[in-house]
PDB file of N, CA, C and O in Angstrom:
ATOM      1  N   PRO A 163      51.863 -25.201 -37.146  1.00  0.00           N
ATOM      2  CA  PRO A 163      52.393 -25.795 -36.176  1.00  0.00           C
ATOM      3  C   PRO A 163      51.221 -26.086 -34.785  1.00  0.00           C
ATOM      4  O   PRO A 163      50.469 -24.860 -34.653  1.00  0.00           O
ATOM      5  N   PRO A 164      51.078 -26.787 -34.065  1.00  0.00           N
ATOM      6  CA  PRO A 164      50.247 -26.855 -33.030  1.00  0.00           C
ATOM      7  C   PRO A 164      50.458 -25.853 -32.032  1.00  0.00           C
ATOM      8  O   PRO A 164      49.404 -25.095 -31.394  1.00  0.00           O
ATOM      9  N   GLU A 165      51.598 -25.542 -31.753  1.00  0.00           N
ATOM     10  CA  GLU A 165      51.869 -24.480 -30.744  1.00  0.00           C
ATOM     11  C   GLU A 165      51.186 -23.153 -31.246  1.00  0.00           C
ATOM     12  O   GLU A 165      50.874 -22.296 -30.711  1.00  0.00           O
ATOM     13  N   GLN A 166      51.406 -22.543 -32.373  1.00  0.00           N
ATOM     14  CA  GLN A 166      51.033 -21.460 -33.042  1.00  0.00           C
ATOM     15  C   GLN A 166      49.382 -21.719 -33.073  1.00  0.00           C
ATOM     16  O   GLN A 166      48.841 -20.511 -32.655  1.00  0.00           O
ATOM     17  N   CYS A 167      48.766 -23.133 -33.550  1.00  0.00           N
ATOM     18  CA  CYS A 167      47.303 -23.022 -33.060  1.00  0.00           C
ATOM     19  C   CYS A 167      46.805 -22.735 -32.106  1.00  0.00           C
ATOM     20  O   CYS A 167      45.997 -22.067 -31.730  1.00  0.00           O
ATOM     21  N   LEU A 168      47.434 -22.984 -30.835  1.00  0.00           N
ATOM     22  CA  LEU A 168      46.893 -23.005 -29.490  1.00  0.00           C
ATOM     23  C   LEU A 168      47.113 -21.317 -29.228  1.00  0.00           C
ATOM     24  O   LEU A 168      46.265 -20.666 -28.351  1.00  0.00           O
ATOM     25  N   ASN A 169      48.173 -20.780 -29.693  1.00  0.00           N
ATOM     26  CA  ASN A 169      48.534 -19.464 -29.571  1.00  0.00           C
ATOM     27  C   ASN A 169      47.394 -18.498 -30.208  1.00  0.00           C
ATOM     28  O   ASN A 169      46.616 -17.534 -29.324  1.00  0.00           O
ATOM     29  N   ARG A 170      46.665 -18.937 -31.309  1.00  0.00           N
ATOM     30  CA  ARG A 170      45.716 -18.282 -31.982  1.00  0.00           C
ATOM     31  C   ARG A 170      44.441 -18.327 -31.222  1.00  0.00           C
ATOM     32  O   ARG A 170      43.552 -17.539 -31.067  1.00  0.00           O
ATOM     33  N   ILE A 171      44.145 -19.602 -30.765  1.00  0.00           N
ATOM     34  CA  ILE A 171      42.843 -20.013 -29.996  1.00  0.00           C
ATOM     35  C   ILE A 171      42.982 -18.917 -28.561  1.00  0.00           C
ATOM     36  O   ILE A 171      42.056 -18.672 -28.398  1.00  0.00           O
ATOM     37  N   ARG A 172      44.140 -19.135 -27.858  1.00  0.00           N
ATOM     38  CA  ARG A 172      44.018 -18.149 -26.626  1.00  0.00           C
ATOM     39  C   ARG A 172      43.980 -16.883 -27.081  1.00  0.00           C
ATOM     40  O   ARG A 172      43.364 -15.997 -26.238  1.00  0.00           O
ATOM     41  N   GLU A 173      44.517 -16.348 -28.233  1.00  0.00           N
ATOM     42  CA  GLU A 173      44.271 -14.790 -28.297  1.00  0.00           C
ATOM     43  C   GLU A 173      42.820 -14.575 -28.778  1.00  0.00           C
ATOM     44  O   GLU A 173      42.207 -13.451 -28.625  1.00  0.00           O
ATOM     45  N   ASN A 174      42.216 -15.299 -29.318  1.00  0.00           N
ATOM     46  CA  ASN A 174      40.994 -14.873 -30.384  1.00  0.00           C
ATOM     47  C   ASN A 174      39.598 -15.496 -29.677  1.00  0.00           C
ATOM     48  O   ASN A 174      38.463 -15.310 -29.964  1.00  0.00           O
ATOM     49  N   ARG A 175      39.711 -16.657 -28.627  1.00  0.00           N
ATOM     50  CA  ARG A 175      38.432 -17.079 -28.321  1.00  0.00           C
ATOM     51  C   ARG A 175      38.572 -16.760 -26.606  1.00  0.00           C
ATOM     52  O   ARG A 175      39.438 -16.949 -25.991  1.00  0.00           O
ATOM     53  N   LYS A 176      37.509 -16.231 -26.019  1.00  0.00           N
ATOM     54  CA  LYS A 176      37.261 -15.991 -24.584  1.00  0.00           C
ATOM     55  C   LYS A 176      37.291 -17.140 -23.618  1.00  0.00           C
ATOM     56  O   LYS A 176      38.090 -17.241 -22.459  1.00  0.00           O
ATOM     57  N   ASP A 177      36.753 -18.261 -23.965  1.00  0.00           N
ATOM     58  CA  ASP A 177      36.981 -19.630 -23.110  1.00  0.00           C
ATOM     59  C   ASP A 177      38.259 -20.421 -23.517  1.00  0.00           C
ATOM     60  O   ASP A 177      38.303 -21.268 -22.694  1.00  0.00           O
ATOM     61  N   GLY A 178      39.184 -20.073 -24.345  1.00  0.00           N
ATOM     62  CA  GLY A 178      40.303 -20.888 -24.433  1.00  0.00           C
ATOM     63  C   GLY A 178      40.254 -22.321 -25.100  1.00  0.00           C
ATOM     64  O   GLY A 178      39.313 -22.223 -25.836  1.00  0.00           O
ATOM     65  N   PRO A 179      41.301 -22.939 -25.427  1.00  0.00           N
ATOM     66  CA  PRO A 179      41.148 -24.284 -25.843  1.00  0.00           C
ATOM     67  C   PRO A 179      40.153 -25.117 -25.397  1.00  0.00           C
ATOM     68  O   PRO A 179      39.964 -25.152 -23.866  1.00  0.00           O
ATOM     69  N   ASN A 180      39.458 -26.050 -26.057  1.00  0.00           N
ATOM     70  CA  ASN A 180      38.463 -27.034 -25.328  1.00  0.00           C
ATOM     71  C   ASN A 180      39.269 -28.479 -25.288  1.00  0.00           C
ATOM     72  O   ASN A 180      40.406 -28.461 -25.352  1.00  0.00           O
ATOM     73  N   THR A 181      38.560 -29.383 -24.734  1.00  0.00           N
ATOM     74  CA  THR A 181      39.187 -30.589 -24.641  1.00  0.00           C
ATOM     75  C   THR A 181      40.156 -31.243 -25.877  1.00  0.00           C
ATOM     76  O   THR A 181      41.195 -31.807 -25.443  1.00  0.00           O
ATOM     77  N   PHE A 182      39.791 -31.125 -27.128  1.00  0.00           N
ATOM     78  CA  PHE A 182      40.518 -31.566 -28.051  1.00  0.00           C
ATOM     79  C   PHE A 182      41.660 -30.685 -28.454  1.00  0.00           C
ATOM     80  O   PHE A 182      42.633 -31.147 -29.391  1.00  0.00           O
ATOM     81  N   GLU A 183      41.685 -29.292 -28.240  1.00  0.00           N
ATOM     82  CA  GLU A 183      42.558 -28.439 -28.540  1.00  0.00           C
ATOM     83  C   GLU A 183      43.695 -28.550 -27.316  1.00  0.00           C
ATOM     84  O   GLU A 183      44.163 -27.428 -26.868  1.00  0.00           O
ATOM     85  N   GLN A 184      44.534 -29.622 -27.144  1.00  0.00           N
ATOM     86  CA  GLN A 184      45.363 -29.797 -26.397  1.00  0.00           C
ATOM     87  C   GLN A 184      46.807 -30.223 -26.935  1.00  0.00           C
ATOM     88  O   GLN A 184      46.759 -30.742 -28.022  1.00  0.00           O
ATOM     89  N   LEU A 185      48.027 -29.483 -26.758  1.00  0.00           N
ATOM     90  CA  LEU A 185      49.079 -29.473 -27.360  1.00  0.00           C
ATOM     91  C   LEU A 185      49.633 -31.038 -27.873  1.00  0.00           C
ATOM     92  O   LEU A 185      49.595 -31.187 -29.172  1.00  0.00           O
ATOM     93  N   ASP A 186      49.587 -32.037 -26.619  1.00  0.00           N
ATOM     94  CA  ASP A 186      50.003 -33.505 -27.209  1.00  0.00           C
ATOM     95  C   ASP A 186      48.959 -34.018 -28.320  1.00  0.00           C
ATOM     96  O   ASP A 186      49.211 -34.645 -29.261  1.00  0.00           O
ATOM     97  N   TYR A 187      47.545 -33.590 -28.126  1.00  0.00           N
ATOM     98  CA  TYR A 187      46.598 -34.178 -29.152  1.00  0.00           C
ATOM     99  C   TYR A 187      46.682 -33.607 -30.498  1.00  0.00           C
ATOM    100  O   TYR A 187      46.821 -34.217 -31.575  1.00  0.00           O
ATOM    101  N   LEU A 188      47.270 -32.315 -30.325  1.00  0.00           N
ATOM    102  CA  LEU A 188      47.361 -31.757 -31.708  1.00  0.00           C
ATOM    103  C   LEU A 188      48.386 -32.104 -32.478  1.00  0.00           C
ATOM    104  O   LEU A 188      48.521 -32.074 -33.624  1.00  0.00           O
ATOM    105  N   LYS A 189      49.406 -32.258 -31.549  1.00  0.00           N
ATOM    106  CA  LYS A 189      50.932 -32.871 -32.230  1.00  0.00           C
ATOM    107  C   LYS A 189      50.447 -34.404 -32.962  1.00  0.00           C
ATOM    108  O   LYS A 189      50.760 -34.558 -34.048  1.00  0.00           O
ATOM    109  N   LYS A 190      49.743 -34.965 -32.199  1.00  0.00           N
ATOM    110  CA  LYS A 190      49.085 -36.453 -32.788  1.00  0.00           C
ATOM    111  C   LYS A 190      48.506 -36.093 -33.944  1.00  0.00           C
ATOM    112  O   LYS A 190      48.581 -36.926 -35.076  1.00  0.00           O
ATOM    113  N   VAL A 191      47.556 -35.415 -34.174  1.00  0.00           N
ATOM    114  CA  VAL A 191      46.694 -35.091 -35.291  1.00  0.00           C
ATOM    115  C   VAL A 191      47.733 -34.402 -36.353  1.00  0.00           C
ATOM    116  O   VAL A 191      47.345 -35.256 -37.692  1.00  0.00           O
ATOM    117  N   GLN A 192      48.504 -33.630 -36.013  1.00  0.00           N
ATOM    118  CA  GLN A 192      49.361 -33.184 -37.044  1.00  0.00           C
ATOM    119  C   GLN A 192      50.354 -34.374 -37.629  1.00  0.00           C
ATOM    120  O   GLN A 192      50.566 -34.371 -38.910  1.00  0.00           O
ATOM    121  N   GLY A 193      50.818 -35.281 -36.797  1.00  0.00           N
ATOM    122  CA  GLY A 193      51.531 -36.363 -37.451  1.00  0.00           C
ATOM    123  C   GLY A 193      50.689 -37.278 -38.395  1.00  0.00           C
ATOM    124  O   GLY A 193      51.182 -37.672 -39.276  1.00  0.00           O
ATOM    125  N   ILE A 194      49.486 -37.503 -37.933  1.00  0.00           N
ATOM    126  CA  ILE A 194      48.727 -38.072 -38.934  1.00  0.00           C
ATOM    127  C   ILE A 194      48.152 -37.525 -40.030  1.00  0.00           C
ATOM    128  O   ILE A 194      48.551 -38.162 -41.223  1.00  0.00           O
ATOM    129  N   PHE A 195      48.166 -36.232 -40.122  1.00  0.00           N
ATOM    130  CA  PHE A 195      48.166 -35.394 -41.621  1.00  0.00           C
ATOM    131  C   PHE A 195      49.365 -35.189 -42.249  1.00  0.00           C
ATOM    132  O   PHE A 195      49.368 -35.555 -43.600  1.00  0.00           O
ATOM    133  N   ASN A 196      50.320 -35.563 -41.569  1.00  0.00           N
ATOM    134  CA  ASN A 196      52.009 -35.542 -42.345  1.00  0.00           C
ATOM    135  C   ASN A 196      51.992 -36.727 -43.098  1.00  0.00           C
ATOM    136  O   ASN A 196      52.744 -37.019 -44.021  1.00  0.00           O
ATOM    137  N   LEU A 197      51.173 -37.794 -42.643  1.00  0.00           N
ATOM    138  CA  LEU A 197      51.397 -39.172 -43.524  1.00  0.00           C
ATOM    139  C   LEU A 197      50.723 -38.873 -44.874  1.00  0.00           C
ATOM    140  O   LEU A 197      50.930 -39.728 -45.780  1.00  0.00           O
ATOM    141  N   PHE A 198      49.571 -38.148 -44.876  1.00  0.00           N
ATOM    142  CA  PHE A 198      49.001 -37.816 -46.139  1.00  0.00           C
ATOM    143  C   PHE A 198      50.074 -37.667 -47.314  1.00  0.00           C
ATOM    144  O   PHE A 198      50.852 -36.580 -47.197  1.00  0.00           O
ATOM    145  N   SER A 199      50.012 -38.120 -48.444  1.00  0.00           N
ATOM    146  CA  SER A 199      50.846 -37.637 -49.305  1.00  0.00           C
ATOM    147  C   SER A 199      50.418 -37.920 -50.929  1.00  0.00           C
ATOM    148  O   SER A 199      49.301 -38.690 -51.107  1.00  0.00           O
ATOM    149  N   GLY A 200      50.932 -37.533 -51.819  1.00  0.00           N
ATOM    150  CA  GLY A 200      50.417 -37.462 -53.245  1.00  0.00           C
ATOM    151  C   GLY A 200      49.984 -36.061 -53.820  1.00  0.00           C
ATOM    152  O   GLY A 200      49.932 -35.100 -53.189  1.00  0.00           O
ATOM    153  N   PRO A 201      50.029 -36.123 -55.181  1.00  0.00           N
ATOM    154  CA  PRO A 201      49.658 -35.235 -56.132  1.00  0.00           C
ATOM    155  C   PRO A 201      48.707 -34.166 -55.489  1.00  0.00           C
ATOM    156  O   PRO A 201      48.235 -33.029 -55.859  1.00  0.00           O
ATOM    157  N   GLN A 202      47.409 -34.830 -54.953  1.00  0.00           N
ATOM    158  CA  GLN A 202      46.246 -34.045 -54.863  1.00  0.00           C
ATOM    159  C   GLN A 202      46.351 -33.266 -53.202  1.00  0.00           C
ATOM    160  O   GLN A 202      45.469 -32.433 -52.844  1.00  0.00           O
ATOM    161  N   PHE A 203      47.413 -33.554 -52.607  1.00  0.00           N
ATOM    162  CA  PHE A 203      47.562 -33.042 -51.341  1.00  0.00           C
ATOM    163  C   PHE A 203      48.456 -31.692 -51.332  1.00  0.00           C
ATOM    164  O   PHE A 203      49.744 -31.748 -51.885  1.00  0.00           O
ATOM    165  N   ARG A 204      48.136 -30.459 -50.623  1.00  0.00           N
ATOM    166  CA  ARG A 204      48.923 -29.402 -50.514  1.00  0.00           C
ATOM    167  C   ARG A 204      49.062 -29.328 -48.949  1.00  0.00           C
ATOM    168  O   ARG A 204      48.087 -29.270 -48.336  1.00  0.00           O
ATOM    169  N   ARG A 205      50.112 -28.639 -48.681  1.00  0.00           N
ATOM    170  CA  ARG A 205      50.238 -28.157 -47.432  1.00  0.00           C
ATOM    171  C   ARG A 205      50.175 -26.743 -47.222  1.00  0.00           C
ATOM    172  O   ARG A 205      50.766 -26.096 -48.239  1.00  0.00           O
ATOM    173  N   ILE A 206      49.378 -25.949 -46.632  1.00  0.00           N
ATOM    174  CA  ILE A 206      49.148 -24.733 -46.581  1.00  0.00           C
ATOM    175  C   ILE A 206      49.662 -24.255 -45.265  1.00  0.00           C
ATOM    176  O   ILE A 206      49.374 -24.424 -44.081  1.00  0.00           O
ATOM    177  N   ASP A 207      50.688 -23.011 -45.480  1.00  0.00           N
ATOM    178  CA  ASP A 207      51.030 -22.553 -44.070  1.00  0.00           C
ATOM    179  C   ASP A 207      50.313 -21.624 -43.654  1.00  0.00           C
ATOM    180  O   ASP A 207      49.841 -20.575 -44.308  1.00  0.00           O
ATOM    181  N   THR A 208      49.552 -21.904 -42.351  1.00  0.00           N
ATOM    182  CA  THR A 208      48.639 -20.760 -41.833  1.00  0.00           C
ATOM    183  C   THR A 208      49.189 -19.915 -40.687  1.00  0.00           C
ATOM    184  O   THR A 208      48.293 -19.259 -40.168  1.00  0.00           O
ATOM    185  N   GLY A 209      50.482 -19.429 -41.035  1.00  0.00           N
ATOM    186  CA  GLY A 209      51.154 -18.412 -40.176  1.00  0.00           C
ATOM    187  C   GLY A 209      50.911 -17.267 -40.757  1.00  0.00           C
ATOM    188  O   GLY A 209      50.864 -16.193 -39.892  1.00  0.00           O
ATOM    189  N   PRO A 210      51.003 -17.007 -41.917  1.00  0.00           N
ATOM    190  CA  PRO A 210      50.454 -15.447 -42.470  1.00  0.00           C
ATOM    191  C   PRO A 210      49.191 -15.089 -41.966  1.00  0.00           C
ATOM    192  O   PRO A 210      48.644 -15.700 -41.471  1.00  0.00           O
ATOM    193  N   THR A 211      49.076 -14.043 -42.580  1.00  0.00           N
ATOM    194  CA  THR A 211      47.565 -13.418 -42.239  1.00  0.00           C
ATOM    195  C   THR A 211      46.439 -14.014 -42.923  1.00  0.00           C
ATOM    196  O   THR A 211      46.930 -14.785 -43.924  1.00  0.00           O
ATOM    197  N   GLN A 212      45.254 -13.671 -42.517  1.00  0.00           N
ATOM    198  CA  GLN A 212      44.283 -14.378 -43.101  1.00  0.00           C
ATOM    199  C   GLN A 212      44.114 -14.246 -44.661  1.00  0.00           C
ATOM    200  O   GLN A 212      43.986 -14.864 -45.417  1.00  0.00           O
ATOM    201  N   ALA A 213      44.416 -12.946 -45.008  1.00  0.00           N
ATOM    202  CA  ALA A 213      44.522 -12.703 -46.586  1.00  0.00           C
ATOM    203  C   ALA A 213      45.618 -13.317 -47.369  1.00  0.00           C
ATOM    204  O   ALA A 213      45.202 -14.031 -48.453  1.00  0.00           O
ATOM    205  N   GLU A 214      46.519 -13.427 -46.708  1.00  0.00           N
ATOM    206  CA  GLU A 214      47.747 -14.388 -47.201  1.00  0.00           C
ATOM    207  C   GLU A 214      47.370 -15.987 -47.409  1.00  0.00           C
ATOM    208  O   GLU A 214      47.634 -16.513 -48.462  1.00  0.00           O
ATOM    209  N   VAL A 215      46.796 -16.383 -46.449  1.00  0.00           N
ATOM    210  CA  VAL A 215      46.374 -17.832 -46.488  1.00  0.00           C
ATOM    211  C   VAL A 215      45.249 -18.102 -47.537  1.00  0.00           C
ATOM    212  O   VAL A 215      45.134 -18.984 -48.173  1.00  0.00           O
ATOM    213  N   HIS A 216      44.369 -16.968 -47.521  1.00  0.00           N
ATOM    214  CA  HIS A 216      43.362 -17.211 -48.577  1.00  0.00           C
ATOM    215  C   HIS A 216      43.883 -17.055 -49.918  1.00  0.00           C
ATOM    216  O   HIS A 216      43.615 -17.871 -50.816  1.00  0.00           O
ATOM    217  N   ALA A 217      44.889 -16.219 -50.254  1.00  0.00           N
ATOM    218  CA  ALA A 217      45.444 -16.171 -51.641  1.00  0.00           C
ATOM    219  C   ALA A 217      46.179 -17.570 -51.982  1.00  0.00           C
ATOM    220  O   ALA A 217      46.064 -17.886 -52.942  1.00  0.00           O
ATOM    221  N   GLN A 218      46.936 -17.962 -50.781  1.00  0.00           N
ATOM    222  CA  GLN A 218      47.701 -19.256 -51.165  1.00  0.00           C
ATOM    223  C   GLN A 218      46.584 -20.567 -51.367  1.00  0.00           C
ATOM    224  O   GLN A 218      46.666 -21.209 -52.317  1.00  0.00           O
ATOM    225  N   LEU A 219      45.720 -20.439 -50.663  1.00  0.00           N
ATOM    226  CA  LEU A 219      44.233 -21.474 -50.973  1.00  0.00           C
ATOM    227  C   LEU A 219      44.168 -21.291 -52.310  1.00  0.00           C
ATOM    228  O   LEU A 219      43.731 -22.280 -53.074  1.00  0.00           O
ATOM    229  N   CYS A 220      43.655 -20.180 -52.720  1.00  0.00           N
ATOM    230  CA  CYS A 220      43.174 -20.002 -54.020  1.00  0.00           C
ATOM    231  C   CYS A 220      43.838 -20.460 -55.162  1.00  0.00           C
ATOM    232  O   CYS A 220      43.699 -21.071 -56.028  1.00  0.00           O
ATOM    233  N   ARG A 221      45.245 -20.000 -55.005  1.00  0.00           N
ATOM    234  CA  ARG A 221      46.382 -20.668 -55.840  1.00  0.00           C
ATOM    235  C   ARG A 221      46.412 -21.838 -56.391  1.00  0.00           C
ATOM    236  O   ARG A 221      46.281 -22.591 -57.182  1.00  0.00           O
ATOM    237  N   GLU A 222      46.191 -22.658 -54.910  1.00  0.00           N
ATOM    238  CA  GLU A 222      46.493 -24.231 -54.874  1.00  0.00           C
ATOM    239  C   GLU A 222      45.254 -24.737 -55.339  1.00  0.00           C
ATOM    240  O   GLU A 222      45.365 -25.639 -56.437  1.00  0.00           O
ATOM    241  N   ILE A 223      43.893 -24.242 -55.151  1.00  0.00           N
ATOM    242  CA  ILE A 223      42.926 -24.959 -55.913  1.00  0.00           C
ATOM    243  C   ILE A 223      42.965 -24.550 -57.494  1.00  0.00           C
ATOM    244  O   ILE A 223      42.454 -25.452 -57.936  1.00  0.00           O
ATOM    245  N   ASN A 224      43.427 -23.479 -57.506  1.00  0.00           N
ATOM    246  CA  ASN A 224      43.470 -22.952 -59.255  1.00  0.00           C
ATOM    247  C   ASN A 224      44.325 -24.287 -59.961  1.00  0.00           C
ATOM    248  O   ASN A 224      43.865 -24.536 -60.979  1.00  0.00           O
ATOM    249  N   THR A 225      45.517 -24.387 -59.258  1.00  0.00           N
ATOM    250  CA  THR A 225      46.358 -25.239 -59.722  1.00  0.00           C
ATOM    251  C   THR A 225      45.690 -26.768 -59.768  1.00  0.00           C
ATOM    252  O   THR A 225      46.129 -27.467 -60.796  1.00  0.00           O
ATOM    253  N   LEU A 226      45.017 -27.155 -58.631  1.00  0.00           N
ATOM    254  CA  LEU A 226      44.409 -28.388 -58.733  1.00  0.00           C
ATOM    255  C   LEU A 226      43.630 -28.744 -59.939  1.00  0.00           C
ATOM    256  O   LEU A 226      43.437 -29.534 -60.310  1.00  0.00           O
ATOM    257  N   PHE A 227      42.709 -27.759 -60.057  1.00  0.00           N
ATOM    258  CA  PHE A 227      41.469 -27.815 -60.970  1.00  0.00           C
ATOM    259  C   PHE A 227      41.699 -26.883 -62.458  1.00  0.00           C
ATOM    260  O   PHE A 227      40.927 -26.916 -63.222  1.00  0.00           O
ATOM    261  N   ASN A 228      43.179 -26.766 -62.394  1.00  0.00           N
ATOM    262  CA  ASN A 228      43.544 -26.162 -63.868  1.00  0.00           C
ATOM    263  C   ASN A 228      42.811 -24.909 -64.109  1.00  0.00           C
ATOM    264  O   ASN A 228      42.070 -24.564 -65.322  1.00  0.00           O
ATOM    265  N   LEU A 229      42.316 -24.184 -63.349  1.00  0.00           N
ATOM    266  CA  LEU A 229      41.507 -22.779 -63.514  1.00  0.00           C
ATOM    267  C   LEU A 229      42.335 -21.628 -63.990  1.00  0.00           C
ATOM    268  O   LEU A 229      43.541 -21.726 -63.581  1.00  0.00           O
TER     269      LEU A 229
END
């Protein structure tokens, strides 16, 4: 979610969010990405730890490419 994204930016970056990293803009971008559909698209939850997100990405890639 955009709110979670901004919190991560604020916690991890000295200079904070840039011009494009504003809540209203991020919500619009999320709305556009939510329009993408089909078997080739996957939604990845970026809320868990970096290791968990990486593991989920690997699982999805393996599934998409039948690895």
